[in-house]
Amino acid sequence: MNSSLRSENQIETTTSYKFQKEILDDLKSNPKKLSSKYFYDSKGDSLFQKIMALEDYYLTKCELDIFKNQTAEIANLINTESKPFDLIELGAGDAMKSTFLLEHLVRKGANFTYMPIDISANILSVLKTNLNNAIPELNIICLEGEYFEMIEKAMTISSNRKVILFLGSNIGNMEIADAEQFCSKLKRKLNQEDNVLIGFDLKKHPKTILRAYDDPTGVTAQFNLNLLVRINHELGANFNINQFEHYQTYDPINGACKSYLISLIDQKVLIGEHQIHFAENEPIFMEISQKFSPADILKLAHRSGFDSLSELYDSKKWFMDAIWQI
Ligand code: AVI
């Protein structure tokens, strides 16, 4: 075995050990939980694509509206003095929204390198091929791995100004305290002239929010249940997914939209050699999709050391892309 293969295998072993440890710790905790960052295996990726295409899942359409219709404004705000810069996108996925910005920047002759960061090598390679075809002039460096490790890597690749994109309300998948920690850490990595652009889903009629996360076709339910299927495949578990049901809540006061899987019966599940007991009606907390008011967003910016530079809304005012400076 050559040394690069050996180190790839070591990375794989470390990653799957981390996955197993986290899953077991989370299912042995009280209340039980699982981390939504593990939703995205290849089946999870394709279910999320289906969610984004759902009529009621408005988030993607709203942010697309901003990126389609306010592209020049975003470009002016982030491309301040036309100095070379690195445009780093956290969790780039298929870069559907940012492609509008990339095309615009290339058309305007901006001097920048696009650096998408994603945990999925597969997604990055598809993205690179698609972008090479769509925008051949674009400089692109894909960074595969965890956000902060890859931001550090980007710093070693070039000393250019950094503009960080964190779109799609991904920040909403963190508890508020974690989002604050995340933004503070991000701030510490950046320099005076850098900017961040973060997509926030706004508080709105509770029924509109619940419909987006509790679709009648059951795709969101499958998306949640798929993590149990993944645990079955990757950790040798025996979850019977018919014995768990997706349950969604939204609290219009604190803006927390939460999903759970409810155990329909009293049951024991094996994960490798570990046995986990689920009482009838016991919940597993799966995901938070936090909703914000403009004031909540300003508070988050200030508490993590940023200043607001601009707030861009879609035509319905359901979503905000906030641009922050240091
Ligand atoms: C990726 N993330 C921003 C989605 C959200 O809206 O919280 C994940 C999702 N979960 C259920 N539907 C979509």
mmCIF file of N, CA, C and O and ligand atoms in Angstrom, residues 39-40 48 51 57 59 167-173 201 212-213 220 223-224 248 287-291, ligand 1:
data_model
loop_
_atom_site.group_PDB
_atom_site.id
_atom_site.type_symbol
_atom_site.label_atom_id
_atom_site.label_comp_id
_atom_site.label_asym_id
_atom_site.label_seq_id
_atom_site.Cartn_x
_atom_site.Cartn_y
_atom_site.Cartn_z
ATOM 1 N N PHE A 39 -26.809 14.133 8.201
ATOM 2 C CA PHE A 39 -27.887 13.823 7.247
ATOM 3 C C PHE A 39 -27.361 13.578 5.832
ATOM 4 O O PHE A 39 -28.006 12.941 5.024
ATOM 5 N N TYR A 40 -26.157 14.137 5.544
ATOM 6 C CA TYR A 40 -25.760 14.280 4.140
ATOM 7 C C TYR A 40 -24.838 13.172 3.619
ATOM 8 O O TYR A 40 -23.706 13.429 3.229
ATOM 9 N N PHE A 48 -32.148 16.089 0.069
ATOM 10 C CA PHE A 48 -32.128 17.535 0.282
ATOM 11 C C PHE A 48 -32.387 18.290 -1.029
ATOM 12 O O PHE A 48 -33.052 19.324 -1.038
ATOM 13 N N ILE A 51 -36.009 18.299 -1.314
ATOM 14 C CA ILE A 51 -36.622 19.280 -0.398
ATOM 15 C C ILE A 51 -36.560 20.676 -1.025
ATOM 16 O O ILE A 51 -37.543 21.419 -1.030
ATOM 17 N N TYR A 57 -40.998 24.607 0.434
ATOM 18 C CA TYR A 57 -39.678 24.913 1.000
ATOM 19 C C TYR A 57 -39.189 26.203 0.313
ATOM 20 O O TYR A 57 -38.506 26.187 -0.709
ATOM 21 N N LEU A 59 -37.133 28.617 1.330
ATOM 22 C CA LEU A 59 -35.836 29.235 1.646
ATOM 23 C C LEU A 59 -34.940 29.402 0.403
ATOM 24 O O LEU A 59 -34.404 30.485 0.156
ATOM 25 N N LEU A 167 -24.325 30.466 3.022
ATOM 26 C CA LEU A 167 -25.682 30.700 2.507
ATOM 27 C C LEU A 167 -26.681 29.662 3.006
ATOM 28 O O LEU A 167 -26.352 28.755 3.767
ATOM 29 N N GLY A 168 -27.911 29.820 2.527
ATOM 30 C CA GLY A 168 -28.923 28.772 2.667
ATOM 31 C C GLY A 168 -29.488 28.601 4.063
ATOM 32 O O GLY A 168 -30.133 27.598 4.342
ATOM 33 N N SER A 169 -29.225 29.559 4.958
ATOM 34 C CA SER A 169 -29.673 29.413 6.350
ATOM 35 C C SER A 169 -29.013 28.212 7.027
ATOM 36 O O SER A 169 -29.577 27.639 7.962
ATOM 37 N N ASN A 170 -27.822 27.863 6.547
ATOM 38 C CA ASN A 170 -27.080 26.793 7.239
ATOM 39 C C ASN A 170 -26.777 27.176 8.673
ATOM 40 O O ASN A 170 -26.680 26.316 9.549
ATOM 41 N N ILE A 171 -26.650 28.476 8.913
ATOM 42 C CA ILE A 171 -26.367 28.927 10.280
ATOM 43 C C ILE A 171 -27.531 28.585 11.220
ATOM 44 O O ILE A 171 -27.345 28.404 12.418
ATOM 45 N N GLY A 172 -28.725 28.454 10.624
ATOM 46 C CA GLY A 172 -29.908 28.106 11.412
ATOM 47 C C GLY A 172 -29.851 26.681 11.956
ATOM 48 O O GLY A 172 -30.600 26.329 12.861
ATOM 49 N N ASN A 173 -28.954 25.853 11.399
ATOM 50 C CA ASN A 173 -28.839 24.484 11.909
ATOM 51 C C ASN A 173 -27.946 24.401 13.147
ATOM 52 O O ASN A 173 -27.566 23.316 13.572
ATOM 53 N N ASP A 201 -32.836 32.721 7.553
ATOM 54 C CA ASP A 201 -34.271 32.604 7.339
ATOM 55 C C ASP A 201 -34.964 33.430 8.424
ATOM 56 O O ASP A 201 -34.622 33.330 9.609
ATOM 57 N N ALA A 212 -42.997 24.263 5.442
ATOM 58 C CA ALA A 212 -41.713 24.047 4.763
ATOM 59 C C ALA A 212 -40.979 22.829 5.318
ATOM 60 O O ALA A 212 -40.142 22.233 4.638
ATOM 61 N N TYR A 213 -41.283 22.490 6.583
ATOM 62 C CA TYR A 213 -40.531 21.412 7.244
ATOM 63 C C TYR A 213 -41.365 20.161 7.517
ATOM 64 O O TYR A 213 -40.883 19.229 8.147
ATOM 65 N N THR A 220 -39.337 15.366 3.804
ATOM 66 C CA THR A 220 -38.567 15.799 4.980
ATOM 67 C C THR A 220 -38.503 14.671 6.019
ATOM 68 O O THR A 220 -37.477 14.478 6.683
ATOM 69 N N PHE A 223 -35.923 12.373 4.875
ATOM 70 C CA PHE A 223 -34.611 13.016 5.069
ATOM 71 C C PHE A 223 -34.111 12.750 6.496
ATOM 72 O O PHE A 223 -32.942 12.425 6.722
ATOM 73 N N ASN A 224 -35.015 12.886 7.469
ATOM 74 C CA ASN A 224 -34.663 12.610 8.870
ATOM 75 C C ASN A 224 -34.415 11.116 9.088
ATOM 76 O O ASN A 224 -33.416 10.715 9.686
ATOM 77 N N GLN A 248 -42.501 17.554 13.741
ATOM 78 C CA GLN A 248 -41.898 18.876 13.572
ATOM 79 C C GLN A 248 -42.570 19.902 14.477
ATOM 80 O O GLN A 248 -43.792 19.864 14.650
ATOM 81 N N GLU A 287 -32.887 17.980 14.554
ATOM 82 C CA GLU A 287 -32.350 19.171 13.878
ATOM 83 C C GLU A 287 -33.038 20.428 14.361
ATOM 84 O O GLU A 287 -34.244 20.428 14.607
ATOM 85 N N ILE A 288 -32.256 21.492 14.473
ATOM 86 C CA ILE A 288 -32.857 22.818 14.674
ATOM 87 C C ILE A 288 -32.675 23.607 13.392
ATOM 88 O O ILE A 288 -31.611 23.549 12.759
ATOM 89 N N SER A 289 -33.732 24.317 12.983
ATOM 90 C CA SER A 289 -33.636 25.248 11.845
ATOM 91 C C SER A 289 -34.101 26.592 12.398
ATOM 92 O O SER A 289 -35.292 26.935 12.316
ATOM 93 N N GLN A 290 -33.174 27.320 12.992
ATOM 94 C CA GLN A 290 -33.497 28.541 13.729
ATOM 95 C C GLN A 290 -33.959 29.652 12.785
ATOM 96 O O GLN A 290 -33.367 29.852 11.725
ATOM 97 N N LYS A 291 -35.014 30.373 13.186
ATOM 98 C CA LYS A 291 -35.498 31.533 12.426
ATOM 99 C C LYS A 291 -35.153 32.800 13.213
ATOM 100 O O LYS A 291 -35.135 32.779 14.451
HETATM 101 C C1 AVI B 1 -29.550 22.806 5.231
HETATM 102 N N1 AVI B 1 -30.531 23.458 6.080
HETATM 103 C C2 AVI B 1 -30.396 24.924 6.000
HETATM 104 C C3 AVI B 1 -31.903 23.002 5.909
HETATM 105 C C4 AVI B 1 -32.853 23.807 6.830
HETATM 106 O O1 AVI B 1 -33.758 24.434 6.287
HETATM 107 O O2 AVI B 1 -32.645 23.807 8.033
HETATM 108 C C5 AVI B 1 -32.028 21.509 6.205
HETATM 109 C C6 AVI B 1 -33.441 21.030 6.165
HETATM 110 N N2 AVI B 1 -34.008 20.298 7.066
HETATM 111 C C7 AVI B 1 -35.255 20.034 6.729
HETATM 112 N N3 AVI B 1 -35.501 20.640 5.600
HETATM 113 C C8 AVI B 1 -34.368 21.256 5.189
#
